CSV table of C-alpha atoms and ligand atoms in Angstrom, one decimal:
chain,number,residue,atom,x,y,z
A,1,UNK,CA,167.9,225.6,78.5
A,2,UNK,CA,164.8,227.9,79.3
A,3,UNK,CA,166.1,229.4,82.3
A,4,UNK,CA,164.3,232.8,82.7
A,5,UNK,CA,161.5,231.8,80.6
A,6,UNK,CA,158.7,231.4,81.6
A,7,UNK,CA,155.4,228.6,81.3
A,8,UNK,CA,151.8,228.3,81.7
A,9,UNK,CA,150.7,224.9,81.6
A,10,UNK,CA,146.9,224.5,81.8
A,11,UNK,CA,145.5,221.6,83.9
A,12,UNK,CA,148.4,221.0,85.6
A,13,UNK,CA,147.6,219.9,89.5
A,14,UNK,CA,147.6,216.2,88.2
A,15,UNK,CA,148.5,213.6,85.6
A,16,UNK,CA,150.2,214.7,81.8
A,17,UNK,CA,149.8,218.4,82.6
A,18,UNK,CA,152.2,217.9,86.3
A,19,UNK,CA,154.8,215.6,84.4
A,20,UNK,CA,155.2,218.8,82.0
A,21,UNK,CA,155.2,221.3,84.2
A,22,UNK,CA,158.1,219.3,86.1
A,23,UNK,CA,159.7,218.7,83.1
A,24,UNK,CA,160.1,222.2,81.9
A,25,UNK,CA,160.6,223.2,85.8
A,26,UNK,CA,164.1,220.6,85.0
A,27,UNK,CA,164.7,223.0,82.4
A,28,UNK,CA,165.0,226.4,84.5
A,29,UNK,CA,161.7,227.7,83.6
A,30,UNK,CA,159.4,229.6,86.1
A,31,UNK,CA,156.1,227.5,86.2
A,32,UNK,CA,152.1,228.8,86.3
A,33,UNK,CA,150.1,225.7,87.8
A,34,UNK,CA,146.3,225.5,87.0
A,35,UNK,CA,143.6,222.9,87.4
A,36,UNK,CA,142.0,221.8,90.6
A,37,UNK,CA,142.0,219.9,93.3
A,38,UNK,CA,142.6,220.3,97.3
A,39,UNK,CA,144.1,223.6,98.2
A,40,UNK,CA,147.0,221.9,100.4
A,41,UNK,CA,148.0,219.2,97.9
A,42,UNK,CA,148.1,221.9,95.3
A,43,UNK,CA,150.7,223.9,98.0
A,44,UNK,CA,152.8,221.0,98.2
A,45,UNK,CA,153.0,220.5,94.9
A,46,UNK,CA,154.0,224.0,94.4
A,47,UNK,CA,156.3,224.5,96.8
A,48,UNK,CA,157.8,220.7,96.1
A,49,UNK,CA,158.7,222.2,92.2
A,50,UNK,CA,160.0,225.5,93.3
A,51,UNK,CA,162.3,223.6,95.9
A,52,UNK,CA,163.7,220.7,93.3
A,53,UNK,CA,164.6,222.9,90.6
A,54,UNK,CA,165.5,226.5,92.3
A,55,UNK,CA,162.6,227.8,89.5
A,56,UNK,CA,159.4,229.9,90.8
A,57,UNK,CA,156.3,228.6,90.7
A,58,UNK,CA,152.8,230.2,91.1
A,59,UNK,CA,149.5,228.6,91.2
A,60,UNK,CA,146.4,230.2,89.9
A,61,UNK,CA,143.1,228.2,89.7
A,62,UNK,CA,141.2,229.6,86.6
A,63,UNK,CA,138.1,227.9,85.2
A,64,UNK,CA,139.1,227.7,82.0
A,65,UNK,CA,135.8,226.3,80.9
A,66,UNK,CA,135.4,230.7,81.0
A,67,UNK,CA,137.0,232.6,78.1
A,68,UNK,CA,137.3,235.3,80.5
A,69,UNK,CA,139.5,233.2,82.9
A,70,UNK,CA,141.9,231.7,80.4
A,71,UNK,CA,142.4,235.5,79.3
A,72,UNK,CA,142.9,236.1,82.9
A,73,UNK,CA,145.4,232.9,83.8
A,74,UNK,CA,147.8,234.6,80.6
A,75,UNK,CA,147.3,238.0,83.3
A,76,UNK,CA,148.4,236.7,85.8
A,77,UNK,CA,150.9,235.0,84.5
A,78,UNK,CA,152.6,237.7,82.5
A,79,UNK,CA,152.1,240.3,85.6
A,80,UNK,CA,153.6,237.8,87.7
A,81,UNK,CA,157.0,236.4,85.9
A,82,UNK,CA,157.0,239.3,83.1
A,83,UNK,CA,156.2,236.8,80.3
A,84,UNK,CA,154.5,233.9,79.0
A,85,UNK,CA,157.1,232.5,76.4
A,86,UNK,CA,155.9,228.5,76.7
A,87,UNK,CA,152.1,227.9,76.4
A,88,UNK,CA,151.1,224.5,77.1
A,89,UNK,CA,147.1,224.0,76.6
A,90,UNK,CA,146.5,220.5,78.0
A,91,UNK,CA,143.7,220.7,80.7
A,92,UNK,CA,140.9,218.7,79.4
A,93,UNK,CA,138.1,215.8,80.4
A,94,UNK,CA,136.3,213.1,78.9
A,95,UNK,CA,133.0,211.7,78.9
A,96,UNK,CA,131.8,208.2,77.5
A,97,UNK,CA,128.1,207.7,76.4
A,98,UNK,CA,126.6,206.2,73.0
A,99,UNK,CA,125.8,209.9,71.1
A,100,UNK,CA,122.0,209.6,71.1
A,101,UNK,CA,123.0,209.2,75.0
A,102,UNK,CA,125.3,211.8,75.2
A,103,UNK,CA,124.8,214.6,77.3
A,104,UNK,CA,124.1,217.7,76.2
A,105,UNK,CA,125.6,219.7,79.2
A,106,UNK,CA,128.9,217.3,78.9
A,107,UNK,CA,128.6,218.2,74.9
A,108,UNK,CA,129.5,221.8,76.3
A,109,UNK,CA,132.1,221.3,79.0
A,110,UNK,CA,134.4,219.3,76.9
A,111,UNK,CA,134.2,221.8,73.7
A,112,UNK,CA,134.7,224.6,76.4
A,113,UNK,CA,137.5,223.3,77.8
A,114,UNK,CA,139.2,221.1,75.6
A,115,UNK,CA,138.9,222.9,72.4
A,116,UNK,CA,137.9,226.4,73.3
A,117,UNK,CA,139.8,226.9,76.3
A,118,UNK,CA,143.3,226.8,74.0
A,119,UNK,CA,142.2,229.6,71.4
A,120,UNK,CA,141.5,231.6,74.5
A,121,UNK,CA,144.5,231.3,76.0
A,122,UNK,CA,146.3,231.5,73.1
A,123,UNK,CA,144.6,234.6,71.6
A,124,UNK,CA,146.2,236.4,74.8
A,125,UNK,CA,149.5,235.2,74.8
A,126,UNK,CA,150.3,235.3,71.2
A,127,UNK,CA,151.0,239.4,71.4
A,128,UNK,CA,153.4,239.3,74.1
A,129,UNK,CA,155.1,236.6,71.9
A,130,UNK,CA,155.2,238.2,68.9
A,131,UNK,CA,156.9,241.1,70.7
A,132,UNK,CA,159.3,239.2,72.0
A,133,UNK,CA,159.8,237.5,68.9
A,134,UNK,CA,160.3,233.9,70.8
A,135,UNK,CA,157.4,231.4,71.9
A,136,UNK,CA,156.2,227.5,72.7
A,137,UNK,CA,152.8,226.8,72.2
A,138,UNK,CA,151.8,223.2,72.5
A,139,UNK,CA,148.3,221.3,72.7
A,140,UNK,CA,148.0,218.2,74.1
A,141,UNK,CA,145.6,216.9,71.6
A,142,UNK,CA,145.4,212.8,71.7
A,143,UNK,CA,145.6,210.5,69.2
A,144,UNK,CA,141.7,210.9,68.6
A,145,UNK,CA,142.7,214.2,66.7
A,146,UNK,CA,143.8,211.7,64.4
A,147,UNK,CA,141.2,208.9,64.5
A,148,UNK,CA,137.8,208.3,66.5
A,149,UNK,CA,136.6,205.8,68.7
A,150,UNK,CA,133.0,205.4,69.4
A,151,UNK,CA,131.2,206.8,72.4
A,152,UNK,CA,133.6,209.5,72.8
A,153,UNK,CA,131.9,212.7,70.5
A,154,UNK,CA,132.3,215.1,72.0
A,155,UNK,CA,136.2,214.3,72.8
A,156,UNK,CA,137.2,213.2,69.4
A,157,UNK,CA,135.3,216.3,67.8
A,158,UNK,CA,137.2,218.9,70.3
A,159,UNK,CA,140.6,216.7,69.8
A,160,UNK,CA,140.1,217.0,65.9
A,161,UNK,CA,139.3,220.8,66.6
A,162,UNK,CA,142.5,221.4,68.3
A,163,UNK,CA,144.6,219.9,65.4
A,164,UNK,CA,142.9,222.7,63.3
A,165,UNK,CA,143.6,225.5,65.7
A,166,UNK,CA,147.0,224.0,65.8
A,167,UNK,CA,148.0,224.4,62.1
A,168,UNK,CA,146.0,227.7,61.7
A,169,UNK,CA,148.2,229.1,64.9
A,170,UNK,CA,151.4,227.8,63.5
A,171,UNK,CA,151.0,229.6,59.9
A,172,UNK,CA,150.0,232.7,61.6
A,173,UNK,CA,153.1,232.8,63.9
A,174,UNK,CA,155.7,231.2,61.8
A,175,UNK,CA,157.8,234.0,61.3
A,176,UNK,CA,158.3,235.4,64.8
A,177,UNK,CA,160.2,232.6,66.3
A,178,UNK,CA,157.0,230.9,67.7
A,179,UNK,CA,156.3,227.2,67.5
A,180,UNK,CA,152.9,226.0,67.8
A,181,UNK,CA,152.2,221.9,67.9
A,182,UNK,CA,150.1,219.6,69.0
A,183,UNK,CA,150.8,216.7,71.3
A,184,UNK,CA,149.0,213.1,70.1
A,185,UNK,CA,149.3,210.8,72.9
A,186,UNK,CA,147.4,207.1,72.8
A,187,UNK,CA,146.4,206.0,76.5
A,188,UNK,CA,148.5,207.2,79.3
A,189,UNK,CA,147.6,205.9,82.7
A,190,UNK,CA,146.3,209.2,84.7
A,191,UNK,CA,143.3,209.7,86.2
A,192,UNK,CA,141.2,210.6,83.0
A,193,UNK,CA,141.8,207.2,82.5
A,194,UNK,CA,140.8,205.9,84.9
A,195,UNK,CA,137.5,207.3,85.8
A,196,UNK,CA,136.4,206.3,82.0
A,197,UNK,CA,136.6,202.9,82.6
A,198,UNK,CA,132.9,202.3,84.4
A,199,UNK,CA,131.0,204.4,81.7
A,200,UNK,CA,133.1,202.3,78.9
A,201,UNK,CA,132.2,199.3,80.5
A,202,UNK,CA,128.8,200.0,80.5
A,203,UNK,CA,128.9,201.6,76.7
A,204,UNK,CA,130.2,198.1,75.7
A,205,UNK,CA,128.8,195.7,77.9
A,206,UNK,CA,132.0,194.3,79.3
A,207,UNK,CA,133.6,194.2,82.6
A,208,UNK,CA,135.9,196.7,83.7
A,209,UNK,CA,138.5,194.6,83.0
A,210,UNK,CA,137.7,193.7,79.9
A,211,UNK,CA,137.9,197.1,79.1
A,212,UNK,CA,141.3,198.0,80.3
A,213,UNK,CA,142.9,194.9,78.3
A,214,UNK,CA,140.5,194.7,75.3
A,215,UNK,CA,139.2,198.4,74.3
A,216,UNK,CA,141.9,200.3,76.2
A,217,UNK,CA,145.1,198.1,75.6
A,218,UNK,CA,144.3,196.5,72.1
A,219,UNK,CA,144.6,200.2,70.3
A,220,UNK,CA,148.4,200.3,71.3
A,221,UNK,CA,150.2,197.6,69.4
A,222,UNK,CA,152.8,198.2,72.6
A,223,UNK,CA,150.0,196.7,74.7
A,224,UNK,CA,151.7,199.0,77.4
A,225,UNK,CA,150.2,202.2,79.5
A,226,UNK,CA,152.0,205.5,77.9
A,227,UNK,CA,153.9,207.1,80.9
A,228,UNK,CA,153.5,210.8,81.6
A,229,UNK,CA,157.3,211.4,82.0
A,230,UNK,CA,157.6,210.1,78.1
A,231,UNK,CA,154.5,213.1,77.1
A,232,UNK,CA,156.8,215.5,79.7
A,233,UNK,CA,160.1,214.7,77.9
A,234,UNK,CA,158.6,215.5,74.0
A,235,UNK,CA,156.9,219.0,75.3
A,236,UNK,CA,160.1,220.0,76.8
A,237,UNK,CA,161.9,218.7,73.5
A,238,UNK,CA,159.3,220.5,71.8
A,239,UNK,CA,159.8,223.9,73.8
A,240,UNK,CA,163.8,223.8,73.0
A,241,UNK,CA,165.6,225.9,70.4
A,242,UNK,CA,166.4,222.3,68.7
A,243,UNK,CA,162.6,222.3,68.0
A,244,UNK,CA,162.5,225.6,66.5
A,245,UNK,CA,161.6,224.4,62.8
A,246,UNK,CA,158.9,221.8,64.2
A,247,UNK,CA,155.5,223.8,64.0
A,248,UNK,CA,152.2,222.8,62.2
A,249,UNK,CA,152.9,219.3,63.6
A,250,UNK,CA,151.2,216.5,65.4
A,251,UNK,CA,153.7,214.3,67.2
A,252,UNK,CA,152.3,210.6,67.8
A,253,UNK,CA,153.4,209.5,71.0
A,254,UNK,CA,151.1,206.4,71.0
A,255,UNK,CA,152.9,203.3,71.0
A,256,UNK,CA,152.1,203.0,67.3
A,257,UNK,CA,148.0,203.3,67.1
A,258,UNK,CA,146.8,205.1,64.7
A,259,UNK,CA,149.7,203.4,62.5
A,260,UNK,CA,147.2,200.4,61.9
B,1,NAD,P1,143.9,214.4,84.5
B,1,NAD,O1,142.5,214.2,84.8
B,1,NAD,O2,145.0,213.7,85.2
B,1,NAD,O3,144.3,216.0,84.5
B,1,NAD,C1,143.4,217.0,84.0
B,1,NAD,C2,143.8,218.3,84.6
B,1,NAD,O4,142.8,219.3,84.1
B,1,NAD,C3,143.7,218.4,86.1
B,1,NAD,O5,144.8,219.2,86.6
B,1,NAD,C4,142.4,219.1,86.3
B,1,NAD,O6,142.3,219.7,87.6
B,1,NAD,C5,142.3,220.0,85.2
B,1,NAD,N1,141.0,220.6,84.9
B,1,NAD,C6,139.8,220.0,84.8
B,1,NAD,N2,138.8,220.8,84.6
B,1,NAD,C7,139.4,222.1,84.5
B,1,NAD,C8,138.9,223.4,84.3
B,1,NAD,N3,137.6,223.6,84.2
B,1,NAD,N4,139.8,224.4,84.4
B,1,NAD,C9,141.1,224.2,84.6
B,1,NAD,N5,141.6,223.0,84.7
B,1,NAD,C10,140.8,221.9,84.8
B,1,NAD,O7,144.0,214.0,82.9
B,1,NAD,P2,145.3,213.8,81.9
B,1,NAD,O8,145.1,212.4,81.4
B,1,NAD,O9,146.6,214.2,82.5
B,1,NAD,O10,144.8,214.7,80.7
B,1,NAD,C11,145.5,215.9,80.4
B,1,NAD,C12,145.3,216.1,78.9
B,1,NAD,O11,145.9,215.0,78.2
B,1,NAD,C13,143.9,216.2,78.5
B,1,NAD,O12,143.7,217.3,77.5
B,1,NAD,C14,143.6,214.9,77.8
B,1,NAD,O13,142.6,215.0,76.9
B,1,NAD,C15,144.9,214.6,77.2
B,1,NAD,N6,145.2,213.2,76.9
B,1,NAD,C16,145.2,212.3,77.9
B,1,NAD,C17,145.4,210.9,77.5
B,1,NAD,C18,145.4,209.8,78.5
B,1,NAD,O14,145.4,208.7,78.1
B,1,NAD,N7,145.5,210.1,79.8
B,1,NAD,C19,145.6,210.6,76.2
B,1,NAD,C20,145.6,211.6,75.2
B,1,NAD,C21,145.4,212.9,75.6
């Protein structure tokens, strides 16, 4: 379905952003990993994709809490494979304190990358899509760009920020074949996650357990764990020519949340 195209999928050495990057690898696309981690996993990884499908795959480990480097990741990408046609902005973090708590530093990572990061990247790989006349851009936003929890400020304000940037984008490339959507998921079990769990039990004052079943659990009227393979399978639905009228949107994948 994409074969020959090619995709960037930011913050993709682990969790949602590896399940998509698989997922449009299943589909014939070439693949740009980013995101960290140890250099050999990464390798494996890598070489792991290119082998299942019989796609290429490239790695390139851009900060993209730097502008520069997300303009630089669409480089390399485009001088690599010839094109970026699907854009997938989804590397982001999280950090949990009460807001008069709240870290100023953390304040500035998470705007950086999981707000600014996207307009960066898409602000160089709109042109070459526009020439082409034929692009995929999707955010995975969360479900807090649709509602807010408390402690999470910084997250929910870059979340809500990337529903914005996701409409804007969409009006402004509507008529050259591009899409450009966001991706709401509720909790998916990945290592973002996980590591929030200690700082939310101390936010609350409950065990960690608690947490998991009470805080995390009770907003998903599913009381199930989203998987990533579920996220992986509405990007690539998202990236097909079937989805080719679907831009502006926010798709819910949250096992009905923010339908209470
Ligand atoms: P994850 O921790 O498994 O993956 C995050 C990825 O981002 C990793 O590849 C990491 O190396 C990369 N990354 C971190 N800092 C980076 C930087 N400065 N530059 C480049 N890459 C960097 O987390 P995940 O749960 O898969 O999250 C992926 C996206 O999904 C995030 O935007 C997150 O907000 C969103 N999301 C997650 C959930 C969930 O429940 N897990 C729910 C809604 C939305």
């Amino acid at each position: 379905m994409l074969k020959g195209k090619t995709a960037v999928v930011t913050g993709s050495t682990s969790g949602i952003g590896l399940a998509i990057a698989k997922g449009l690898a299943g589909e014939g696309c070439n693949i740009v990993l980013n995101g960290f981690g140890d250099a050999g996993e990464i390798e494996k990884l890598r070489a792991g994709i290119e082998a299942e499908h019989g796609v290429k795959v490239a790695y390139n480990a851009a900060d993209l809490t730097k502008g520069s480097e997300c303009a630089a990741l669409i480089k390399f990408a485009e001088d690599t494979f010839g094109s970026v046609d699907v854009l997938v902005n989804n590397a982001g973090v999280q950090h949990v304190a009460p807001i008069e708590e709240f870290p100023a530093d953390k304040w500035d990572l998470i705007i950086a990358l999981n707000l600014s990061a996207a307009f960066h990247a898409t602000r160089a790989a709109v042109p070459g899509m526009k020439a082409r006349k034929w692009g995929r851009i999707i955010n995975t936003a969360s479900a807090h760009a649709l509602v807010a929890s408390p402690f999470k400020s910084a997250y929910v304000a870059a979340k809500h920020g990337i529903a914005g940037l996701t409409k804007t984008v969409a009006l402004e490339t509507a008529t050259f074949g591009i899409t450009c959507n966001a991706i709401c998921p509720g909790y998916v079990w990945t290592p973002l996650v996980e590591k929030q769990i200690p700082d939310t039990a101390k936010a609350r004052g409950m065990t960690e357990e608690q947490v998991k079943h009470d805080v995390i659990l009770a907003a998903q009227p599913t009381k199930e764990f989203i998987t990533v393979e579920e996220v992986a399978a509405l990007a690539v639905f998202l990236a097909s020519d079937a989805a080719r009228s679907i831009t502006g949107s926010m798709q819910q994948i949250d096992g009905g949340w923010v339908a209470e």
